[in-house]
Amino acid sequence: MKKPMIWLLGSLLTLISVTVFTACDNDDEQPMPTESNTVVDYVLQDPDFSLLADAVVKAELDGVLSGDGPFTVFAPDNDAFQAFLDAIGTNTIDNTPKEALVAVLTNHVLSGNVKSGSLSTGYYSTLSATGFGDATTSLFINVDGGVTING
């Protein structure tokens, strides 16, 4: 009775050892790809922001907004962006000068990771150093009844 028990125990230890050493094999030669989570990735994938995506690409800000951050972007959806295009009389991204797109887009970007709950009503410095005619720009945020900008 002792001999079969020792044999069974030895077999079990051998099986466990083989399993442990096989499971510990380092087969992760290629690093796992990380999911990109940039502003540009988000707007390129969401059809509600297709005009914003086109504007970011035309303004050549896709590299900046995909780079080191963090950034907080007050992203206008297609309706808001179309209202802007209509207001300046260009009606399409293609008809809008690059300089105008750079000015309006960078005026919607804050440096850092800003949560809506940490905002207070007031003016905020944006990535846009100057607006049209070299006027200094800032973003007015109103948090009464929700977050609205320049309104």
Short mmCIF file of C-alpha atoms in Angstrom, two decimals:
data_model
loop_
_atom_site.label_atom_id
_atom_site.label_comp_id
_atom_site.label_asym_id
_atom_site.label_seq_id
_atom_site.Cartn_x
_atom_site.Cartn_y
_atom_site.Cartn_z
CA MET A 1 0.00 0.00 0.00
CA LYS A 2 2.88 2.37 0.75
CA LYS A 3 4.59 1.72 -2.59
CA PRO A 4 1.57 2.72 -4.76
CA MET A 5 1.03 5.81 -2.60
CA ILE A 6 4.66 6.91 -3.00
CA TRP A 7 4.46 6.21 -6.74
CA LEU A 8 1.22 8.25 -7.00
CA LEU A 9 2.72 11.12 -4.99
CA GLY A 10 5.89 11.09 -7.13
CA SER A 11 3.83 11.10 -10.33
CA LEU A 12 1.71 13.94 -9.05
CA LEU A 13 4.79 16.02 -8.14
CA THR A 14 6.31 15.35 -11.57
CA LEU A 15 3.09 16.40 -13.31
CA ILE A 16 2.87 19.59 -11.25
CA SER A 17 6.53 20.43 -11.92
CA VAL A 18 6.14 19.95 -15.68
CA THR A 19 2.98 22.05 -15.71
CA VAL A 20 4.56 24.88 -13.70
CA PHE A 21 7.73 25.03 -15.79
CA THR A 22 5.79 24.85 -19.06
CA ALA A 23 3.39 27.57 -17.96
CA CYS A 24 6.29 29.83 -17.02
CA ASP A 25 7.77 29.72 -20.52
CA ASN A 26 8.40 33.29 -21.68
CA ASP A 27 6.68 33.41 -25.06
CA ASP A 28 5.88 37.13 -24.94
CA GLU A 29 8.53 38.07 -27.46
CA GLN A 30 6.37 40.79 -29.02
CA PRO A 31 4.94 43.41 -26.68
CA MET A 32 1.18 43.55 -26.62
CA PRO A 33 -0.09 46.50 -28.62
CA THR A 34 -1.61 49.20 -26.48
CA GLU A 35 -4.86 50.79 -27.47
CA SER A 36 -4.34 54.36 -28.58
CA ASN A 37 -6.56 56.78 -26.78
CA THR A 38 -5.82 60.17 -28.31
CA VAL A 39 -8.26 62.91 -29.16
CA VAL A 40 -7.52 62.36 -32.84
CA ASP A 41 -8.28 58.63 -32.59
CA TYR A 42 -11.58 59.40 -30.91
CA VAL A 43 -12.80 61.98 -33.43
CA LEU A 44 -11.68 59.87 -36.40
CA GLN A 45 -13.83 56.98 -35.15
CA ASP A 46 -16.97 58.93 -34.21
CA PRO A 47 -19.15 60.05 -37.14
CA ASP A 48 -20.63 62.88 -35.01
CA PHE A 49 -17.20 64.55 -35.14
CA SER A 50 -16.32 64.00 -38.82
CA LEU A 51 -16.10 67.75 -39.56
CA LEU A 52 -13.82 68.22 -36.56
CA ALA A 53 -11.66 65.32 -37.75
CA ASP A 54 -11.38 66.83 -41.23
CA ALA A 55 -10.52 70.23 -39.75
CA VAL A 56 -7.84 68.78 -37.46
CA VAL A 57 -6.20 67.04 -40.42
CA LYS A 58 -6.39 70.11 -42.71
CA ALA A 59 -4.98 72.32 -39.93
CA GLU A 60 -2.18 69.76 -39.47
CA LEU A 61 -2.93 69.50 -35.76
CA ASP A 62 -3.37 65.73 -35.82
CA GLY A 63 0.29 65.22 -34.87
CA VAL A 64 0.11 67.73 -32.02
CA LEU A 65 -3.10 66.30 -30.58
CA SER A 66 -1.76 62.75 -30.91
CA GLY A 67 1.46 63.69 -29.13
CA ASP A 68 2.42 64.20 -25.53
CA GLY A 69 -0.45 65.52 -23.51
CA PRO A 70 -2.64 65.40 -21.72
CA PHE A 71 -5.07 67.73 -23.46
CA THR A 72 -8.65 68.64 -22.78
CA VAL A 73 -10.59 69.35 -25.96
CA PHE A 74 -13.99 70.98 -26.07
CA ALA A 75 -14.92 69.12 -29.24
CA PRO A 76 -17.65 70.66 -31.38
CA ASP A 77 -19.91 68.08 -32.98
CA ASN A 78 -20.85 68.31 -36.67
CA ASP A 79 -23.81 70.65 -36.02
CA ALA A 80 -21.69 73.08 -34.02
CA PHE A 81 -18.83 72.97 -36.51
CA GLN A 82 -21.18 73.51 -39.45
CA ALA A 83 -22.67 76.53 -37.65
CA PHE A 84 -19.13 77.94 -37.34
CA LEU A 85 -18.42 77.32 -41.04
CA ASP A 86 -21.71 78.96 -42.02
CA ALA A 87 -21.05 81.94 -39.73
CA ILE A 88 -17.68 82.67 -41.34
CA GLY A 89 -19.14 82.14 -44.81
CA THR A 90 -16.98 79.25 -45.97
CA ASN A 91 -19.59 76.49 -45.49
CA THR A 92 -17.05 73.64 -45.90
CA ILE A 93 -13.72 72.62 -44.41
CA ASP A 94 -12.14 72.67 -47.89
CA ASN A 95 -13.13 76.34 -48.36
CA THR A 96 -11.86 77.40 -44.93
CA PRO A 97 -8.32 78.81 -44.69
CA LYS A 98 -5.93 76.68 -42.65
CA GLU A 99 -5.11 79.65 -40.40
CA ALA A 100 -8.78 80.04 -39.45
CA LEU A 101 -9.02 76.34 -38.61
CA VAL A 102 -5.85 76.45 -36.50
CA ALA A 103 -7.17 79.47 -34.59
CA VAL A 104 -10.60 78.00 -33.83
CA LEU A 105 -9.30 74.51 -33.04
CA THR A 106 -6.51 75.57 -30.69
CA ASN A 107 -8.98 77.87 -28.95
CA HIS A 108 -10.91 74.72 -27.96
CA VAL A 109 -7.91 72.98 -26.32
CA LEU A 110 -6.66 73.31 -22.75
CA SER A 111 -3.38 71.88 -21.52
CA GLY A 112 -3.86 69.15 -18.95
CA ASN A 113 -6.57 66.72 -18.02
CA VAL A 114 -9.47 68.91 -16.93
CA LYS A 115 -12.61 67.20 -15.65
CA SER A 116 -15.95 68.97 -16.02
CA GLY A 117 -16.51 68.76 -12.27
CA SER A 118 -13.34 70.75 -11.59
CA LEU A 119 -14.29 73.64 -13.89
CA SER A 120 -15.61 76.93 -12.59
CA THR A 121 -17.11 79.82 -14.50
CA GLY A 122 -14.39 82.04 -15.92
CA TYR A 123 -11.73 82.50 -18.58
CA TYR A 124 -9.18 79.79 -19.37
CA SER A 125 -5.95 80.00 -21.38
CA THR A 126 -5.99 77.76 -24.42
CA LEU A 127 -3.35 76.45 -26.80
CA SER A 128 -4.24 79.35 -29.10
CA ALA A 129 -1.74 82.10 -28.35
CA THR A 130 -3.52 84.58 -30.58
CA GLY A 131 -6.73 84.79 -32.52
CA PHE A 132 -7.53 86.64 -35.69
CA GLY A 133 -5.48 89.83 -36.02
CA ASP A 134 -3.07 88.65 -33.30
CA ALA A 135 -5.62 89.32 -30.55
CA THR A 136 -4.97 87.31 -27.40
CA THR A 137 -7.62 84.66 -26.96
CA SER A 138 -9.03 82.80 -24.02
CA LEU A 139 -11.94 80.47 -23.58
CA PHE A 140 -14.90 81.53 -21.44
CA ILE A 141 -16.49 78.61 -19.63
CA ASN A 142 -19.84 78.85 -17.89
CA VAL A 143 -20.78 75.99 -15.57
CA ASP A 144 -24.25 77.24 -14.58
CA GLY A 145 -26.66 74.48 -15.63
CA GLY A 146 -23.94 72.46 -17.40
CA VAL A 147 -20.68 73.30 -19.12
CA THR A 148 -20.92 75.77 -22.00
CA ILE A 149 -18.10 77.62 -23.70
CA ASN A 150 -18.14 81.17 -25.01
CA GLY A 151 -21.84 81.30 -24.36
#
